CSV table of C-alpha atoms and ligand atoms in Angstrom, one decimal:
chain,number,residue,atom,x,y,z
A,1,MET,CA,12.0,-21.9,-13.8
A,2,ASN,CA,15.3,-20.1,-12.4
A,3,ILE,CA,15.5,-17.0,-10.7
A,4,LYS,CA,17.1,-15.3,-13.3
A,5,ASP,CA,14.6,-16.0,-16.1
A,6,LEU,CA,11.7,-15.3,-13.7
A,7,ALA,CA,13.3,-11.7,-12.6
A,8,SER,CA,13.7,-10.8,-16.3
A,9,LEU,CA,9.9,-12.0,-17.2
A,10,LEU,CA,8.6,-9.8,-13.7
A,11,ARG,CA,10.8,-6.8,-15.0
A,12,GLU,CA,9.3,-7.0,-18.8
A,13,GLY,CA,5.9,-7.6,-17.6
A,14,GLY,CA,5.7,-4.7,-15.4
A,15,ALA,CA,4.9,-6.4,-12.1
A,16,ALA,CA,5.6,-4.0,-9.2
A,17,GLY,CA,3.9,-4.0,-5.6
A,18,ALA,CA,0.2,-3.4,-6.2
A,19,GLY,CA,-0.1,-0.9,-3.6
A,20,GLY,CA,2.1,0.9,-1.3
A,21,ALA,CA,5.2,2.0,-2.7
A,22,GLY,CA,5.2,-0.1,-5.7
A,23,PHE,CA,8.4,-2.2,-4.9
A,24,PRO,CA,9.5,-3.6,-8.3
A,25,SER,CA,8.7,-7.5,-7.7
A,26,TYR,CA,11.9,-8.9,-9.7
A,27,ALA,CA,14.2,-7.0,-7.2
A,28,LYS,CA,12.3,-9.2,-4.2
A,29,LEU,CA,13.7,-12.6,-5.7
A,30,SER,CA,16.1,-13.6,-3.6
A,31,GLU,CA,17.9,-16.9,-2.8
A,32,ASP,CA,18.4,-15.9,1.0
A,33,ALA,CA,14.5,-16.2,1.5
A,34,ASP,CA,13.3,-19.4,3.1
A,35,THR,CA,9.9,-18.0,3.5
A,36,ILE,CA,7.3,-16.3,1.1
A,37,ILE,CA,4.4,-14.6,2.7
A,38,LEU,CA,1.1,-13.8,0.7
A,39,ASN,CA,0.0,-10.5,2.5
A,40,CYS,CA,-3.7,-10.5,2.6
A,41,ALA,CA,-4.4,-8.4,5.4
A,42,GLU,CA,-5.9,-5.6,4.0
A,43,CYS,CA,-6.3,-3.9,7.3
A,44,GLU,CA,-7.1,-0.4,6.6
A,45,PRO,CA,-10.9,0.6,6.8
A,46,ILE,CA,-13.1,0.6,3.9
A,47,LEU,CA,-10.6,-1.5,1.4
A,48,LYS,CA,-12.1,-4.6,0.1
A,49,LEU,CA,-9.8,-5.5,-2.9
A,50,HIS,CA,-7.3,-8.0,-1.5
A,51,ARG,CA,-9.7,-10.5,0.0
A,52,GLN,CA,-12.1,-10.6,-2.8
A,53,VAL,CA,-9.3,-11.3,-5.7
A,54,LEU,CA,-7.9,-14.0,-3.3
A,55,GLU,CA,-11.4,-15.4,-3.0
A,56,LYS,CA,-11.8,-15.6,-7.0
A,57,TYR,CA,-8.3,-16.4,-8.2
A,58,ALA,CA,-6.9,-18.6,-5.5
A,59,PHE,CA,-5.8,-21.4,-7.8
A,60,GLU,CA,-4.1,-18.8,-10.1
A,61,ILE,CA,-2.4,-17.0,-7.2
A,62,THR,CA,-1.3,-20.4,-5.2
A,63,LYS,CA,0.3,-21.7,-8.3
A,64,ALA,CA,2.4,-18.4,-8.9
A,65,LEU,CA,3.3,-18.5,-5.4
A,66,SER,CA,4.6,-21.9,-5.8
A,67,VAL,CA,6.5,-20.8,-8.7
A,68,ILE,CA,8.2,-18.1,-6.7
A,69,ALA,CA,9.2,-20.5,-3.9
A,70,ASP,CA,10.6,-23.1,-6.5
A,71,ALA,CA,12.8,-20.2,-8.0
A,72,VAL,CA,14.2,-18.9,-4.8
A,73,GLY,CA,14.3,-22.2,-3.1
A,74,ALA,CA,11.8,-21.2,-0.3
A,75,ASP,CA,10.8,-24.4,1.8
A,76,ARG,CA,7.6,-22.5,3.4
A,77,VAL,CA,5.1,-20.6,1.8
A,78,ILE,CA,2.7,-18.7,4.4
A,79,ILE,CA,-0.8,-17.2,3.3
A,80,ALA,CA,-1.5,-14.4,5.8
A,81,VAL,CA,-5.2,-13.5,6.3
A,82,LYS,CA,-8.0,-13.0,8.6
A,83,LYS,CA,-10.6,-15.3,9.8
A,84,SER,CA,-13.3,-13.1,8.9
A,85,TYR,CA,-12.5,-13.1,5.0
A,86,LYS,CA,-14.3,-16.3,4.9
A,87,GLY,CA,-14.8,-16.5,1.2
A,88,ALA,CA,-10.8,-15.9,0.7
A,89,VAL,CA,-10.2,-18.4,3.4
A,90,ALA,CA,-12.5,-21.0,2.0
A,91,ALA,CA,-10.9,-20.8,-1.7
A,92,VAL,CA,-7.7,-20.5,-0.5
A,93,SER,CA,-7.6,-23.1,1.7
A,94,ALA,CA,-8.7,-25.6,-1.3
A,95,ALA,CA,-6.3,-24.2,-3.6
A,96,ALA,CA,-3.5,-24.5,-1.1
A,97,ALA,CA,-4.2,-28.2,-0.3
A,98,ASP,CA,-2.4,-29.1,-3.3
A,99,TYR,CA,1.0,-27.8,-2.2
A,100,LYS,CA,2.9,-29.5,1.1
A,101,ASN,CA,4.8,-26.4,1.8
A,102,PHE,CA,2.0,-24.2,2.2
A,103,GLU,CA,0.5,-22.8,5.3
A,104,ILE,CA,-2.6,-20.8,6.6
A,105,LYS,CA,-1.8,-18.4,9.3
A,106,PHE,CA,-4.6,-16.1,10.6
A,107,LEU,CA,-3.9,-12.5,11.6
A,108,PRO,CA,-5.3,-10.4,14.2
A,109,GLU,CA,-8.3,-8.1,13.2
A,110,VAL,CA,-6.0,-5.2,14.1
A,111,TYR,CA,-4.5,-2.2,12.3
A,112,PRO,CA,-1.8,-2.5,10.9
A,113,SER,CA,-1.7,-6.3,10.5
A,114,GLY,CA,-0.6,-5.3,7.0
A,115,ASP,CA,2.3,-3.5,7.9
A,116,GLU,CA,5.0,-6.0,6.7
A,117,VAL,CA,7.3,-6.0,9.5
A,118,VAL,CA,4.1,-6.9,11.6
A,119,THR,CA,3.1,-9.4,9.4
A,120,ILE,CA,6.3,-11.0,9.2
A,121,TYR,CA,6.1,-11.1,13.0
A,122,GLU,CA,2.6,-12.3,13.3
A,123,THR,CA,3.2,-15.4,11.5
A,124,THR,CA,7.0,-16.3,11.8
A,125,GLY,CA,7.7,-14.6,15.3
A,126,ARG,CA,10.9,-12.7,13.5
A,127,VAL,CA,11.8,-9.1,14.1
A,128,VAL,CA,12.8,-7.1,10.9
A,129,PRO,CA,15.4,-5.2,12.6
A,130,PRO,CA,14.5,-1.2,12.3
A,131,GLY,CA,15.3,0.4,9.0
A,132,SER,CA,15.8,-3.3,7.4
A,133,ILE,CA,14.3,-4.9,4.7
A,134,PRO,CA,12.5,-8.5,5.3
A,135,ILE,CA,14.9,-10.4,3.6
A,136,THR,CA,17.2,-9.4,6.3
A,137,VAL,CA,15.1,-12.3,8.3
A,138,GLY,CA,15.0,-14.4,5.5
A,139,VAL,CA,11.2,-13.6,4.1
A,140,THR,CA,9.7,-12.2,1.0
A,141,VAL,CA,6.2,-10.6,1.2
A,142,PHE,CA,4.0,-10.2,-1.8
A,143,ASN,CA,0.5,-8.8,-1.7
A,144,VAL,CA,-2.3,-10.8,-3.3
A,145,GLU,CA,-2.9,-8.6,-6.4
A,146,THR,CA,0.9,-8.8,-7.3
A,147,VAL,CA,1.1,-12.2,-7.4
A,148,LEU,CA,-1.9,-12.9,-9.5
A,149,ASN,CA,0.0,-10.3,-12.2
A,150,VAL,CA,2.9,-12.5,-11.5
A,151,TYR,CA,0.8,-15.5,-12.7
A,152,ASN,CA,-0.6,-13.4,-15.6
A,153,ILE,CA,2.8,-13.0,-16.8
A,154,LEU,CA,3.9,-16.5,-16.6
A,155,GLU,CA,1.0,-18.2,-17.8
A,156,LYS,CA,-1.1,-16.0,-19.8
A,157,ASN,CA,1.9,-13.9,-21.1
A,158,LYS,CA,-0.2,-10.8,-20.2
A,159,PRO,CA,1.6,-7.7,-19.0
A,160,VAL,CA,0.4,-5.7,-16.0
A,161,THR,CA,-1.8,-2.9,-17.8
A,162,HIS,CA,-4.8,-2.9,-15.3
A,163,LYS,CA,-5.3,-2.3,-11.5
A,164,TYR,CA,-7.9,-3.7,-9.2
A,165,VAL,CA,-9.4,-0.3,-7.4
A,166,THR,CA,-12.3,-0.3,-4.6
A,167,ILE,CA,-14.5,2.9,-5.3
A,168,ALA,CA,-16.2,3.8,-2.3
A,169,GLY,CA,-17.4,6.4,0.5
A,170,GLU,CA,-19.7,9.0,-1.2
A,171,VAL,CA,-20.9,7.1,-4.2
A,172,LYS,CA,-24.1,5.6,-5.3
A,173,THR,CA,-23.0,1.9,-5.6
A,174,PRO,CA,-19.5,1.1,-4.3
A,175,LYS,CA,-17.7,-1.0,-6.5
A,176,THR,CA,-14.1,-3.0,-6.9
A,177,VAL,CA,-13.2,-2.8,-10.7
A,178,TYR,CA,-10.6,-4.1,-12.9
A,179,ALA,CA,-9.7,-0.5,-14.0
A,180,PRO,CA,-7.1,0.2,-17.0
A,181,ILE,CA,-3.9,2.0,-16.2
A,182,GLY,CA,-4.3,5.5,-16.9
A,183,ILE,CA,-7.9,6.0,-16.6
A,184,THR,CA,-9.2,9.3,-14.4
A,185,PHE,CA,-10.6,8.8,-11.3
A,186,LYS,CA,-13.7,11.0,-12.3
A,187,GLU,CA,-14.3,8.5,-15.1
A,188,LEU,CA,-14.2,5.6,-12.5
A,189,ILE,CA,-16.5,7.2,-10.0
A,190,GLU,CA,-19.0,8.2,-12.5
A,191,ASN,CA,-19.3,5.1,-14.9
A,192,CYS,CA,-18.4,2.5,-12.4
A,193,ALA,CA,-19.7,3.7,-9.1
A,194,GLY,CA,-22.5,5.6,-10.2
A,195,GLY,CA,-21.3,9.1,-9.5
A,196,MET,CA,-20.8,10.7,-6.1
A,197,THR,CA,-23.6,11.3,-3.3
A,198,THR,CA,-22.3,14.8,-2.7
A,199,SER,CA,-21.2,17.9,-4.5
A,200,ASP,CA,-18.8,19.0,-1.6
A,201,TYR,CA,-16.3,16.4,-2.1
A,202,ALA,CA,-12.8,15.3,-1.5
A,203,ILE,CA,-11.1,12.5,-2.5
A,204,ILE,CA,-8.5,9.9,-0.8
A,205,ASN,CA,-6.0,7.8,-3.2
A,206,GLY,CA,-5.8,4.7,-1.1
A,207,GLY,CA,-6.8,4.0,2.3
A,208,PRO,CA,-8.1,6.1,4.7
A,209,MET,CA,-5.3,6.1,7.4
A,210,MET,CA,-2.1,6.0,5.1
A,211,GLY,CA,-3.9,7.5,1.6
A,212,GLY,CA,-3.3,11.0,0.6
A,213,GLU,CA,-5.7,13.5,-0.7
A,214,CYS,CA,-5.8,13.7,-4.4
A,215,GLY,CA,-7.5,15.4,-7.3
A,216,ILE,CA,-10.6,14.1,-9.3
A,217,TYR,CA,-8.6,14.0,-12.8
A,218,ASP,CA,-5.6,11.8,-10.8
A,219,THR,CA,-5.3,8.6,-13.1
A,220,VAL,CA,-4.9,5.1,-12.0
A,221,THR,CA,-1.6,3.6,-11.5
A,222,LYS,CA,0.1,0.0,-10.6
A,223,THR,CA,-0.4,1.1,-7.0
A,224,THR,CA,-4.0,2.5,-7.0
A,225,ASN,CA,-5.9,0.6,-4.5
A,226,ALA,CA,-8.8,2.5,-3.5
A,227,ILE,CA,-10.8,5.9,-4.6
A,228,LEU,CA,-12.4,7.1,-1.6
A,229,VAL,CA,-14.6,9.7,-1.6
A,230,LEU,CA,-15.5,11.8,1.4
A,231,PRO,CA,-17.5,15.0,2.5
A,232,ARG,CA,-14.8,17.9,2.6
A,233,GLU,CA,-15.7,18.4,5.9
A,234,HIS,CA,-15.1,14.9,7.3
A,235,TYR,CA,-12.6,14.4,9.8
A,236,ILE,CA,-10.2,12.9,7.8
A,237,ILE,CA,-10.0,15.3,5.3
A,238,GLN,CA,-9.5,17.8,8.0
A,239,ARG,CA,-6.9,16.0,9.8
A,240,LYS,CA,-5.2,15.2,6.6
A,241,ARG,CA,-5.4,19.3,5.7
A,242,ALA,CA,-3.7,20.3,8.7
A,243,ASP,CA,-1.2,22.9,8.8
A,244,VAL,CA,2.1,21.4,10.8
A,245,LYS,CA,3.2,24.7,11.8
A,246,ILE,CA,-0.3,24.7,13.7
A,247,ASP,CA,0.3,21.6,14.6
A,248,THR,CA,3.3,22.3,16.5
A,249,ARG,CA,1.9,25.1,18.3
A,250,ARG,CA,-1.1,23.1,19.6
A,251,ALA,CA,1.4,20.2,20.5
A,252,MET,CA,3.3,22.9,22.8
A,253,SER,CA,0.2,23.9,24.5
A,254,SER,CA,-1.6,20.6,24.9
A,255,CYS,CA,1.0,17.5,24.8
A,256,CYS,CA,0.5,16.2,28.3
A,257,GLN,CA,3.2,13.4,28.0
A,258,CYS,CA,0.7,10.8,28.5
A,259,ARG,CA,2.7,8.5,26.1
A,260,MET,CA,-0.3,6.9,24.4
A,261,CYS,CA,0.9,7.2,21.1
A,262,THR,CA,4.1,5.6,22.0
A,263,ASP,CA,2.4,2.8,24.1
A,264,LEU,CA,0.2,1.8,20.9
A,265,CYS,CA,3.0,2.4,17.8
A,266,PRO,CA,2.9,-0.9,16.5
A,267,ARG,CA,6.6,-0.1,15.3
A,268,HIS,CA,7.5,0.7,19.1
A,269,LEU,CA,5.5,-2.6,20.1
A,270,LEU,CA,7.8,-4.8,18.3
A,271,GLY,CA,11.1,-3.2,20.0
A,272,HIS,CA,12.0,-0.6,17.3
A,273,PRO,CA,13.2,2.7,18.8
A,274,ILE,CA,10.4,4.9,17.6
A,275,GLU,CA,8.8,6.9,20.5
A,276,PRO,CA,6.3,9.3,19.4
A,277,SER,CA,5.8,10.8,22.6
A,278,GLU,CA,9.6,11.7,23.2
A,279,PHE,CA,9.6,13.3,19.7
A,280,MET,CA,6.7,15.5,20.6
A,281,HIS,CA,8.4,16.5,23.5
A,282,ALA,CA,11.5,17.5,21.8
A,283,ALA,CA,9.9,19.2,18.7
A,284,SER,CA,7.1,21.0,20.6
A,285,SER,CA,9.2,22.2,23.6
A,286,GLY,CA,12.5,23.0,22.1
A,287,THR,CA,14.1,21.4,24.7
A,288,ILE,CA,16.2,18.0,23.2
A,289,ARG,CA,16.7,16.2,26.1
A,290,ASP,CA,18.2,13.4,23.8
A,291,ILE,CA,18.9,13.6,19.9
A,292,GLU,CA,17.8,9.9,19.2
A,293,PRO,CA,14.1,10.5,19.2
A,294,MET,CA,14.9,12.9,16.4
A,295,LEU,CA,16.8,10.7,14.2
A,296,ASN,CA,14.8,7.8,15.1
A,297,THR,CA,11.7,9.5,13.0
A,298,ALA,CA,13.1,7.3,10.2
A,299,PHE,CA,11.8,4.2,11.6
A,300,CYS,CA,8.3,5.5,11.7
A,301,CYS,CA,6.1,3.5,9.0
A,302,GLY,CA,3.7,6.4,8.9
A,303,CYS,CA,0.8,4.1,10.0
A,304,GLY,CA,-1.2,6.9,11.6
A,305,VAL,CA,-2.2,5.0,14.6
A,306,CYS,CA,-0.3,7.8,17.3
A,307,GLU,CA,-2.6,10.6,15.6
A,308,LEU,CA,-6.1,9.3,14.5
A,309,TYR,CA,-6.4,6.9,17.4
A,310,ALA,CA,-4.0,7.1,20.4
A,311,CYS,CA,-3.8,10.9,21.1
A,312,GLY,CA,-6.6,12.1,23.2
A,313,GLN,CA,-5.6,15.8,22.7
A,314,GLY,CA,-6.2,15.4,18.8
A,315,LEU,CA,-2.6,16.1,18.1
A,316,SER,CA,-0.3,15.1,15.2
A,317,PRO,CA,2.7,13.1,15.8
A,318,ARG,CA,2.4,11.2,12.4
A,319,THR,CA,2.4,14.1,10.5
A,320,MET,CA,5.2,16.1,12.5
A,321,ILE,CA,7.2,13.1,12.3
A,322,VAL,CA,6.8,12.8,8.6
A,323,GLU,CA,8.0,16.6,8.3
A,324,TYR,CA,10.9,16.0,10.4
A,325,LYS,CA,11.9,12.9,8.6
A,326,ASN,CA,11.6,14.8,5.3
A,327,ALA,CA,13.6,17.4,6.5
A,328,LEU,CA,16.5,15.1,7.8
A,329,ARG,CA,16.7,13.2,4.4
A,330,ARG,CA,16.7,17.0,2.7
A,331,GLU,CA,20.0,17.8,5.0
A,332,GLY,CA,21.7,14.5,4.1
A,333,ILE,CA,21.3,13.2,7.6
A,334,LYS,CA,21.1,9.4,7.9
A,335,PRO,CA,18.8,7.6,10.5
A,336,PRO,CA,21.7,5.7,13.1
A,337,LYS,CA,23.4,2.5,11.5
A,338,SER,CA,22.7,0.4,14.4
A,339,PRO,CA,19.9,1.4,16.3
A,340,LYS,CA,18.9,0.6,19.9
A,341,THR,CA,16.2,-2.1,20.1
A,342,ALA,CA,14.3,-3.8,22.8
A,343,PRO,CA,12.6,-7.2,23.1
A,344,VAL,CA,9.2,-7.4,21.9
A,345,SER,CA,6.7,-5.9,24.2
A,346,LYS,CA,5.0,-8.5,26.7
A,347,VAL,CA,2.0,-6.4,26.4
A,348,ARG,CA,2.1,-6.3,22.6
A,349,SER,CA,-0.9,-8.4,22.1
A,350,PHE,CA,-3.1,-6.3,24.6
A,351,ARG,CA,-2.4,-3.1,22.4
A,352,GLY,CA,-3.5,-4.0,19.2
A,353,VAL,CA,-5.9,-1.6,17.7
A,354,SER,CA,-9.5,-2.9,16.8
A,355,LYS,CA,-10.0,-2.1,13.2
A,356,GLU,CA,-13.6,-2.0,14.0
A,357,ARG,CA,-13.3,0.7,16.8
A,358,LEU,CA,-10.7,2.5,14.6
A,359,THR,CA,-13.4,2.7,11.9
A,360,ALA,CA,-15.7,4.0,14.1
A,361,ARG,CA,-13.3,6.3,15.8
A,362,ILE,CA,-12.3,7.9,12.4
A,363,GLY,CA,-15.9,8.3,11.3
A,364,LEU,CA,-16.1,5.8,8.6
A,365,THR,CA,-18.4,3.3,9.9
A,366,LYS,CA,-21.2,4.0,7.5
A,367,TYR,CA,-19.0,3.6,4.5
A,368,GLU,CA,-17.9,-0.1,5.5
A,369,VAL,CA,-20.3,-1.6,3.2
A,370,ASP,CA,-19.7,-4.3,0.3
A,371,SER,CA,-18.1,-3.1,-2.8
A,372,PRO,CA,-18.3,-6.3,-4.9
A,373,LEU,CA,-15.6,-7.0,-7.6
A,374,SER,CA,-16.3,-7.0,-10.9
A,375,ASP,CA,-14.1,-8.0,-13.8
A,376,GLU,CA,-16.1,-6.2,-16.9
A,377,SER,CA,-14.3,-4.3,-19.1
A,378,VAL,CA,-13.6,-0.7,-18.3
A,379,THR,CA,-12.6,1.6,-20.7
A,380,SER,CA,-11.9,5.4,-21.4
A,381,GLY,CA,-11.6,7.7,-24.5
A,382,GLU,CA,-8.0,8.6,-23.4
A,383,TYR,CA,-5.2,7.0,-21.1
A,384,LYS,CA,-2.5,9.2,-19.2
A,385,VAL,CA,-0.1,6.5,-18.2
A,386,LYS,CA,2.8,7.6,-15.9
A,387,LEU,CA,6.0,6.7,-16.4
A,388,SER,CA,6.8,6.6,-12.6
A,389,GLN,CA,4.3,4.3,-11.1
A,390,HIS,CA,6.4,2.8,-8.4
A,391,ILE,CA,9.6,3.1,-6.2
A,392,GLY,CA,12.9,3.2,-8.3
A,393,ALA,CA,13.7,4.7,-11.6
A,394,PRO,CA,10.9,5.6,-14.1
A,395,SER,CA,10.7,3.6,-17.2
A,396,VAL,CA,11.9,5.2,-20.4
A,397,ALA,CA,9.3,5.9,-23.3
A,398,ALA,CA,9.5,3.7,-26.1
A,399,VAL,CA,6.9,5.4,-28.5
A,400,GLU,CA,6.5,8.4,-30.5
A,401,ALA,CA,3.5,10.8,-30.8
A,402,GLY,CA,1.4,9.7,-33.8
A,403,GLU,CA,2.3,5.9,-33.5
A,404,HIS,CA,-0.3,3.0,-33.0
A,405,VAL,CA,0.0,0.6,-30.2
A,406,THR,CA,-1.8,-2.6,-29.1
A,407,ALA,CA,-2.9,-3.4,-25.5
A,408,GLY,CA,-0.1,-5.2,-23.9
A,409,GLN,CA,2.7,-3.4,-26.0
A,410,VAL,CA,5.6,-2.2,-24.4
A,411,ILE,CA,5.4,1.8,-24.6
A,412,ALA,CA,8.3,2.4,-21.8
A,413,LYS,CA,11.1,0.2,-21.1
A,414,ALA,CA,12.5,-0.4,-17.7
A,415,ALA,CA,15.6,1.9,-17.2
A,416,GLU,CA,18.6,0.2,-17.7
A,417,SER,CA,20.9,-0.6,-14.7
A,418,ALA,CA,18.1,0.8,-12.6
A,419,LEU,CA,15.4,-0.5,-10.3
A,420,SER,CA,12.7,-0.5,-12.8
A,421,VAL,CA,10.1,-1.9,-14.7
A,422,SER,CA,8.7,-1.7,-18.3
A,423,THR,CA,5.1,0.0,-18.9
A,424,HIS,CA,2.3,-1.2,-21.1
A,425,SER,CA,-0.3,0.3,-23.2
A,426,PRO,CA,-3.8,-0.4,-21.5
A,427,ALA,CA,-5.5,-0.6,-25.0
A,428,ASP,CA,-5.5,-0.4,-28.8
A,429,GLY,CA,-5.1,3.0,-29.8
A,430,GLU,CA,-2.9,5.9,-30.9
A,431,VAL,CA,-0.1,7.8,-29.0
A,432,ILE,CA,-1.2,11.3,-28.8
A,433,ALA,CA,1.7,12.6,-26.5
A,434,VAL,CA,4.9,11.7,-25.0
A,435,THR,CA,6.3,13.8,-22.3
A,436,ASP,CA,8.8,13.1,-19.7
A,437,LYS,CA,6.2,12.1,-17.0
A,438,TYR,CA,3.8,10.0,-19.1
A,439,ILE,CA,2.5,9.0,-22.2
A,440,LEU,CA,-0.9,9.9,-23.4
A,441,ILE,CA,-2.8,7.2,-25.4
A,442,ARG,CA,-6.3,7.7,-27.1
A,443,GLN,CA,-8.3,4.6,-27.4
A,444,GLU,CA,-9.1,3.3,-30.7
A,445,GLY,CA,-12.5,4.1,-31.6
A,446,GLY,CA,-12.4,6.8,-28.7
A,447,LYS,CA,-13.0,10.7,-29.0
B,501,LIG,S1,-0.7,11.0,23.0
B,501,LIG,FE1,-0.8,13.0,22.5
B,501,LIG,S2,-0.7,14.0,24.5
B,501,LIG,FE2,-0.1,11.8,24.7
B,501,LIG,S3,2.1,12.0,24.4
B,501,LIG,FE3,1.3,11.6,22.6
B,501,LIG,S4,1.2,13.5,21.6
B,501,LIG,FE4,1.4,13.9,23.6
B,502,LIG,S1,2.7,6.7,12.4
B,502,LIG,FE1,2.9,7.1,14.7
B,502,LIG,S2,2.1,5.1,15.4
B,502,LIG,FE2,2.5,4.5,13.3
B,502,LIG,S3,4.8,4.1,13.4
B,502,LIG,FE3,5.1,6.2,13.1
B,502,LIG,S4,5.2,7.1,15.0
B,502,LIG,FE4,4.2,4.8,15.5
C-alpha cells in the first residue's frame, strides 16, 4: 500500500495517537522515515495497558507495523519494550521473527523512558533537536494501541470506536477494559472496577505524573489511557492542586539552587537547553541573569521529574514552567529558532529515575497491582462523543438529532484541509443532541 492510500484510510478511520496529545496517525507517515519505533515503554507508575495489548495482539501489531514500514519505505522497525514486560516480550519476539527488518530493543526501567525523545535516543542513539519532531532524525514513533487501531482499520475495516483504559487506585477491582468512546468515567469505575473504596476521592485522567485531575462525569476519548482514583488528601492530588502563586512565593524563600532539578531533567541530560534551576532562580528572585532560561521553558516536556522527584524542598519547577510557557504563548513569544544545545551528558545513564523508587516517592506503591485486560463488551445508556479528541482541528458533525446511527458509522468528518480525523459512533443508537463540542448518542435499547 502506498503512503497516500494508507493516510487516507487512517484519516477516515479515525486513527490518532492512543494516549498523549493524540497526534493524527496519518500525519506521521513520511518518506523521510528510515526507522519506525513501536513505543511500549509505558513508563508512568500504575499504567498497564500497552504491555497487555502487545502481549495479546502481537501478531496483529507486527503485521500493521510492517504495512506502515513498507508504505513509508523504512528499512528498520524497532520494538521498544522493557525486559520486565515478560509476556509482551515473548509474544512480540515470536511475532517479529516473521520479519527480517524487525528488532527488539530493551528500554531501561526508568521514568520517562516513554518520552519519545528519550525512546528515540535509547533505541537509535539519535537526538531529536529541541523543539523538533522525530521525523527530523528520520524516525516515526507509534504507541502499541495506535498500531492495533491501524490493524483494525486495514484488516477489519473497523474504525476507532473504543479505547483501552486502565482503571486503578482506590477501586475494588483494578482492570483494563475496552471502553466505548463517550462513556463516563463513573460508569467504568462502577460497572467494570467494582466501584470505589473511598468516598473522599479525586480522579486523575492518565498517569500520575503527567495526567490531570478531572471529574467523574468526564468521558472516554481516543487518548484516555487511565482513570486513577486516589484519596483526595493524597500527595499527588495536593501537588496537582497547588496554587502557582504560592509555589512562586515558596520558591523565593526555599530554592537553594542545588541544581538537582536540572541534573535529573531528562531533556537537559540529552543536551536540550532546558534548565529548571536557572528558571527557578529567575522566576523567584526577579533577577534575570539571562533571558534564555525563560525562553527555553518551551523545551520542557512536562514530565514532572523536577518537582515530583528531584526537588528536596518540595518546590514546583514544572508547574511554574508550564504557567510561564503558556504566558509566553499567549503573548506570541516564540522559542529560540536555533537554541544552544550541548552533547548528551556523560553521566546520563547514572541519572535515570528508577520507576520503582519514583512510585514509592509519590506514595503509589500500594496501587501498583495487576489490572488485567478484558475485551468484554462494555456498554452505556448514552455516549457523549467529543468532536475534539486529538491535536489539530475538531471533526465536523455529519449527523443531526433524531437520526439513527450504527456502530462504526462516521458521525463527524475530518475537518477539510486541516490536521483532523473522522469520528465514529461507538454503538447502534439514536442521536440525541449535536453541539459544537460533542454528539450525544443514546444506545439502542438504552434508557
Ligand atoms: S531542586 Fe528545588 S531547591 Fe534545588 S534548584 Fe531545583 S527548585 Fe531549587
Ligand atoms: S518537567 Fe522538569 S524535569 Fe521534566 S522536562 Fe520539564 S524541566 Fe525537565
